[in-house]
Coordinates of C-alpha atoms and ligand atoms in Angstrom, one line a residue:
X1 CA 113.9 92.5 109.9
X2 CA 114.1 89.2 108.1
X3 CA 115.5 88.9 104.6
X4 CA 114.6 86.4 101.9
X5 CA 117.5 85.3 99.9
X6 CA 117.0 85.4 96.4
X7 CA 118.5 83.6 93.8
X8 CA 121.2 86.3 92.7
X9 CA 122.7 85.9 96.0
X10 CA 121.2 89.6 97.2
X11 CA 118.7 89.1 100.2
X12 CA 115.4 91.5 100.4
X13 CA 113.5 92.0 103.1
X14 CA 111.2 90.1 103.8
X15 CA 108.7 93.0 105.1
X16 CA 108.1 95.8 102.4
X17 CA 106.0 98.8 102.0
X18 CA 103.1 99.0 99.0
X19 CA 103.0 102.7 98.3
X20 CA 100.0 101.8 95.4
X21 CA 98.6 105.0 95.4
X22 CA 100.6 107.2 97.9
X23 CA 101.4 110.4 96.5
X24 CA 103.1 111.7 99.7
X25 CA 106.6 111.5 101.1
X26 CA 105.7 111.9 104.7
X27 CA 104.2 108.2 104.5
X28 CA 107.1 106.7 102.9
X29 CA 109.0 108.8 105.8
X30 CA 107.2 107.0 108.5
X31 CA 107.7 103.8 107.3
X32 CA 111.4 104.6 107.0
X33 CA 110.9 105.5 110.5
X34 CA 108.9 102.6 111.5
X35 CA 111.8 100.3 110.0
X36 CA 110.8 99.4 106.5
X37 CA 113.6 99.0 104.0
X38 CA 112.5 97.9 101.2
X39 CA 109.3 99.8 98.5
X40 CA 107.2 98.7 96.1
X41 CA 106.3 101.0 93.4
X42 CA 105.4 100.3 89.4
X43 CA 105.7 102.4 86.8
X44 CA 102.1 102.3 86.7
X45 CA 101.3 103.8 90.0
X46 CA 102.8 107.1 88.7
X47 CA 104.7 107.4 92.3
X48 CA 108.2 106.5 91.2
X49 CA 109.1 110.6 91.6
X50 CA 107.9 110.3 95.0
X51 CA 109.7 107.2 96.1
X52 CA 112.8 108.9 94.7
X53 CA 112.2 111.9 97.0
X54 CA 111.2 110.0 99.9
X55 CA 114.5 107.9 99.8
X56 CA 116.7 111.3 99.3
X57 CA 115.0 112.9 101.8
X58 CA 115.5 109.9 104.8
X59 CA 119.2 110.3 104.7
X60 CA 119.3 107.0 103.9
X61 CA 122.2 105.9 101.9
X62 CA 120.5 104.5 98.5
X63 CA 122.1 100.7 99.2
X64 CA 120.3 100.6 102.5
X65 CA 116.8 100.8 100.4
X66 CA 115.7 98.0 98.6
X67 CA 113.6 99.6 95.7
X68 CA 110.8 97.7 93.5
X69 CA 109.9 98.7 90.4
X70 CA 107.2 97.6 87.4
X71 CA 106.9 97.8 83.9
X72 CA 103.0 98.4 82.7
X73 CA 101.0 96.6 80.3
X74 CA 101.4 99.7 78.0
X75 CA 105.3 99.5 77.2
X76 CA 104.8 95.6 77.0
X77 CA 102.3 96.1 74.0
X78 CA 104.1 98.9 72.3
X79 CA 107.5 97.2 72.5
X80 CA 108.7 99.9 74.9
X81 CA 110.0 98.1 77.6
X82 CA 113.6 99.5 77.7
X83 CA 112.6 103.4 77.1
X84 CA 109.7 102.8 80.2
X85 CA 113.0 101.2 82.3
X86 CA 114.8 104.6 81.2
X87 CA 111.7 106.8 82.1
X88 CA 111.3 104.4 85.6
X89 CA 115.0 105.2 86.2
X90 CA 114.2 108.8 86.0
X91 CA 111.8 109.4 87.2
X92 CA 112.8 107.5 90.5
X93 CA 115.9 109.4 90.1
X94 CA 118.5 106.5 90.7
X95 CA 120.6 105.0 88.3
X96 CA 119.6 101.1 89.3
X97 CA 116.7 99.5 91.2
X98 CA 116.8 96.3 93.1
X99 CA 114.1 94.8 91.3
X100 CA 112.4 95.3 88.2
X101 CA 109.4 93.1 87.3
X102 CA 107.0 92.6 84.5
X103 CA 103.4 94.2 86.3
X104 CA 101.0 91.5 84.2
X105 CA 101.7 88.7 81.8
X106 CA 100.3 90.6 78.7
X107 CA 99.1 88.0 76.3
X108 CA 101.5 87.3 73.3
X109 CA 104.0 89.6 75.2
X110 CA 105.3 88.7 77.9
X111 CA 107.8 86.2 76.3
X112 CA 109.5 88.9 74.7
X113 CA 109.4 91.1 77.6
X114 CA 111.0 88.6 79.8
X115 CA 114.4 88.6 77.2
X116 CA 114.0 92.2 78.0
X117 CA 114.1 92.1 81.2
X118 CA 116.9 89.8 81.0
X119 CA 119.1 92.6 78.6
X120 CA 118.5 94.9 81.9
X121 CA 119.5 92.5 84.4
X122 CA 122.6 91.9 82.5
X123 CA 123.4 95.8 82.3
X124 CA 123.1 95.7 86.3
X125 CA 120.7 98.6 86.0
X126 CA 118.5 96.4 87.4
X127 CA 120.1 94.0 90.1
X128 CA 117.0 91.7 90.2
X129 CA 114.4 91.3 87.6
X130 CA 111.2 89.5 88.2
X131 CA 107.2 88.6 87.9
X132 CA 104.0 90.0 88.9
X133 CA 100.8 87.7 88.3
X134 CA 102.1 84.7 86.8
X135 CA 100.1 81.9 86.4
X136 CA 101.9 78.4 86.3
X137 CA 101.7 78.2 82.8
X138 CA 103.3 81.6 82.2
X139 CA 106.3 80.8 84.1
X140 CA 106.3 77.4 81.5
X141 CA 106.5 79.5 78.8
X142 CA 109.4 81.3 79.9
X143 CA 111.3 78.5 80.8
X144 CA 111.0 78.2 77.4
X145 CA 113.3 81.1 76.8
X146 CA 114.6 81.9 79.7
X147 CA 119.0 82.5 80.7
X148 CA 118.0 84.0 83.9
X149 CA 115.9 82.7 86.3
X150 CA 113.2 85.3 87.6
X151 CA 114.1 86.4 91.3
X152 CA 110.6 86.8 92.4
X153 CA 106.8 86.8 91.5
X154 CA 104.9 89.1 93.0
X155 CA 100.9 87.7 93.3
X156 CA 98.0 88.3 95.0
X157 CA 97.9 86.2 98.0
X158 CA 96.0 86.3 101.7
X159 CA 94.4 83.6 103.3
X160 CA 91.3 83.4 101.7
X161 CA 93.2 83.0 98.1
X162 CA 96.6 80.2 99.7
X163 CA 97.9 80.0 96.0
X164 CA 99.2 76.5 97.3
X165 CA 99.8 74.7 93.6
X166 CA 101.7 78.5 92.2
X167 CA 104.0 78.6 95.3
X168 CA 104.7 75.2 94.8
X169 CA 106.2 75.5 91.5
X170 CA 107.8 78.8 92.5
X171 CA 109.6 77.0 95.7
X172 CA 110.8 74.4 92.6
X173 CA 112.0 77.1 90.1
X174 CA 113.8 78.6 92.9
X175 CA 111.6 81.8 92.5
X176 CA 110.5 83.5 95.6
X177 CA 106.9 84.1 95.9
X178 CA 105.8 87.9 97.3
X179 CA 102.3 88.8 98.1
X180 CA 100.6 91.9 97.2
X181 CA 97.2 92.7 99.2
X182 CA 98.2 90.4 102.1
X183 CA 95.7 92.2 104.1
X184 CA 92.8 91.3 101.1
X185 CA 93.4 94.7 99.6
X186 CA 91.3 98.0 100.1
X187 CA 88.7 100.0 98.0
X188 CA 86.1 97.5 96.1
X189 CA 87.5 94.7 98.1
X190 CA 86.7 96.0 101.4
X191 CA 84.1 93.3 102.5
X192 CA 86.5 90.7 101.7
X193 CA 89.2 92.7 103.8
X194 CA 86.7 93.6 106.9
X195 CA 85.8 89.6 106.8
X196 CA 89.2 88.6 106.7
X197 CA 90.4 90.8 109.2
X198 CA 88.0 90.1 111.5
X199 CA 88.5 86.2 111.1
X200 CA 87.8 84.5 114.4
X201 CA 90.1 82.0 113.6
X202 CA 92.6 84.7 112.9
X203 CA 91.9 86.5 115.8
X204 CA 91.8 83.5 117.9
X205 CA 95.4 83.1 117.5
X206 CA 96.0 87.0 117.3
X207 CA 95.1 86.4 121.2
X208 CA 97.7 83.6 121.9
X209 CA 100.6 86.1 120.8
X210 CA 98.7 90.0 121.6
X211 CA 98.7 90.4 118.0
X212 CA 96.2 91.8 115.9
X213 CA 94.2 89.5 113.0
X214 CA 96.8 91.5 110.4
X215 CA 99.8 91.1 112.2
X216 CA 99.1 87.0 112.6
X217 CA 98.4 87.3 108.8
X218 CA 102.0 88.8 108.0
X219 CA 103.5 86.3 110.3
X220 CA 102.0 83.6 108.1
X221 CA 103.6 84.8 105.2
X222 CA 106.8 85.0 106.6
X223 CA 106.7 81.8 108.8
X224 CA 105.6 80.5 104.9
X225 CA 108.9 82.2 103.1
X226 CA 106.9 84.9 101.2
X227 CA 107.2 88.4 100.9
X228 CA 104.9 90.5 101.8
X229 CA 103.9 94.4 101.2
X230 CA 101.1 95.3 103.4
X231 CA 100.1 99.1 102.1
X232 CA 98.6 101.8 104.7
X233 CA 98.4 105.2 105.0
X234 CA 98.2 105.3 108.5
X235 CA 101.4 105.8 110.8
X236 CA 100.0 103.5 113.6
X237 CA 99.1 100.4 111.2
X238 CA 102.2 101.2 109.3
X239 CA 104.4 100.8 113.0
X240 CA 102.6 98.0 113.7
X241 CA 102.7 95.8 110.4
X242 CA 105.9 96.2 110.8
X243 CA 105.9 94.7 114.6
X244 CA 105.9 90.6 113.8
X245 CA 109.7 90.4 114.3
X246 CA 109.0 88.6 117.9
X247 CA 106.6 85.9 117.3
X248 CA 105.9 82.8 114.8
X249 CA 103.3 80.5 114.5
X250 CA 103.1 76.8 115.1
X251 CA 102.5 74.3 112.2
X252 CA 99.3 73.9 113.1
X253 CA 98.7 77.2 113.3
X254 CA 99.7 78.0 109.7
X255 CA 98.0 74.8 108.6
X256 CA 94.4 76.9 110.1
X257 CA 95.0 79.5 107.8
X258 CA 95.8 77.5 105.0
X259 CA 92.5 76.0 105.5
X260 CA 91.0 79.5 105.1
X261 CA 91.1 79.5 101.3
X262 CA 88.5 80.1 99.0
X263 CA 90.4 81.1 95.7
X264 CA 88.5 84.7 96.5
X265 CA 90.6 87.2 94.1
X266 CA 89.7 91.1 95.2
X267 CA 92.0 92.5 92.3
X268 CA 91.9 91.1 88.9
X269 CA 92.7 87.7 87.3
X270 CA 95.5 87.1 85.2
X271 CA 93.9 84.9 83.3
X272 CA 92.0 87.1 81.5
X273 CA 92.6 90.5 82.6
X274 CA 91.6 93.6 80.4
X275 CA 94.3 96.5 80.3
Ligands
A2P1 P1 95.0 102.2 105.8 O1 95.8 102.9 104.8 O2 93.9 103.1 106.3 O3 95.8 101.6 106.9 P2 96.6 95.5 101.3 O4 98.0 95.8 101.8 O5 96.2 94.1 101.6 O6 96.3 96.0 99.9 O7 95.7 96.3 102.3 C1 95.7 97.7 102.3 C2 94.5 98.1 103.1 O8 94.5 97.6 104.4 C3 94.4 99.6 103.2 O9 93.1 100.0 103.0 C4 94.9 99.9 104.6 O10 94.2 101.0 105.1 C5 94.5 98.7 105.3 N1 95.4 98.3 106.4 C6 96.7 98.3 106.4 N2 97.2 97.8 107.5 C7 96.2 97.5 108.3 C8 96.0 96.9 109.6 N3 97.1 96.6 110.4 N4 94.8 96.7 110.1 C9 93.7 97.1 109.4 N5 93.8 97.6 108.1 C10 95.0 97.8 107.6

């Protein structure tokens, strides 16, 4: 495993598992098997119970897990961001997470949810708080406000959508960027997935190293400083996304998958998203 540092001094891996969706401890099992160390849940995928279980039932000591969490558009509109941190906490069945993060910047909201995210960071309930789906001009509005600098923000990001100008101003606030769907997601996205993972510029260097068009894309996070949280379901995919520890990729090789964007979202945009 590599670890990013963040800017509380804690390092995360750098390699987590997306459980959006998973309902079932024996796949969070076999990614503790397979090596991961570090989950990514919200509050919103109704799976925080599970993710408690799962980490109970590995034997792993709880500091050994790095455990992400997210507060939903819901609590941010109601004003009930510190009883859905309570209910998160509970339901998860731990008395802190790693990281806690506001899911999407809710208009008119998420100003005021930052502060509160900042009361919970200063409790040490949370040892990390963080974004999801900020724009550039979100993060300016916090500024605004903020005492404590977000840790991460978590945003779609493959290599059809590069995200160059956000990660910019991430690497500048001394936020870390994390990418959710690195793979270019599942379900109604699965065109953009099958053409992205069967890139023959991807695979072209996929031959170089004997590694698949969805290991060279993890790689290229990593190799680029981002998180990444590839999800699957399936115990062979999950072994080997987690099997880019022994290879990197040239400059120029990163710079060919750079070239591969075409600002394609599959999930929604947080510029004007709905719920
Ligand atoms: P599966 O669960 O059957 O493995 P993302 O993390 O970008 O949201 O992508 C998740 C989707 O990509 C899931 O549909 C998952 O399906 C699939 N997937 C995960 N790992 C791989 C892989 N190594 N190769 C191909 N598809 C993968």
């Amino acid at each position: 495993m590599e670890y990013a540092k963040l800017n509380t001094g804690a390092e995360m891996p750098i390699l987590g598992f997306g459980v959006y969706g998973i309902e079932d401890t024996s796949v969070i099992l076999s990614a503790f098997d397979a090596g991961y160390r570090s989950l990514d849940t919200a509050s919103g995928y109704f799976n925080e119970d599970v993710v408690g279980r799962a980490v109970r039932e590995s034997g792993l000591k709880r500091e050994d897990v790095f455990v992400t969490t997210k507060l939903t558009t819901g609590a941010m509109r109601e004003n009930r961001v510190q009883a859905e941190f309570e209910q998160s906490l509970s339901k998860l069945g731990m008395d802190y997470v790693d990281m806690y993060i506001i899911h999407w910047p809710v208009k008119e909201k998420y100003v005021e949810a930052w502060l509160e995210l900042e009361k919970i960071y200063k409790s040490g309930r949370a040892k990390a708080v963080g974004l999801s789906n900020f724009q550039d001009y979100h993060i300016t509005e916090i500024k605004k406000v903020w005492s404590v600098v977000p840790a991460i923000n978590q945003i779609e990001l493959h290599p059809f959508l590069t995200q160059k100008p956000l990660l910019e101003l991430c690497k500048a606030e001394g936020i870390v960027p994390e990418a959710w769907s690195p793979l270019g997601g599942g379900g109604s996205a699965a065109d953009i997935k099958d053409n992205l993972l069967t890139h023959p510029t991807l695979a072209e260097i996929g031959k170089k190293y004997s590694k698949s068009t969805a290991q060279v894309i993890l790689r290229w996070n990593i190799d680029l400083g981002i998180i990444t949280i590839p999800k699957s379901t399936n115990p062979e995919r999950i072994k080997a996304n987690i099997n880019i520890f022994d290879f990197s990729l040239t400059p120029d090789e990163i710079a060919q998958i750079d070239a591969l964007n075409k600002n394609l979202r599959t999930g929604p945009n947080p510029d004007n998203f709905s719920f």
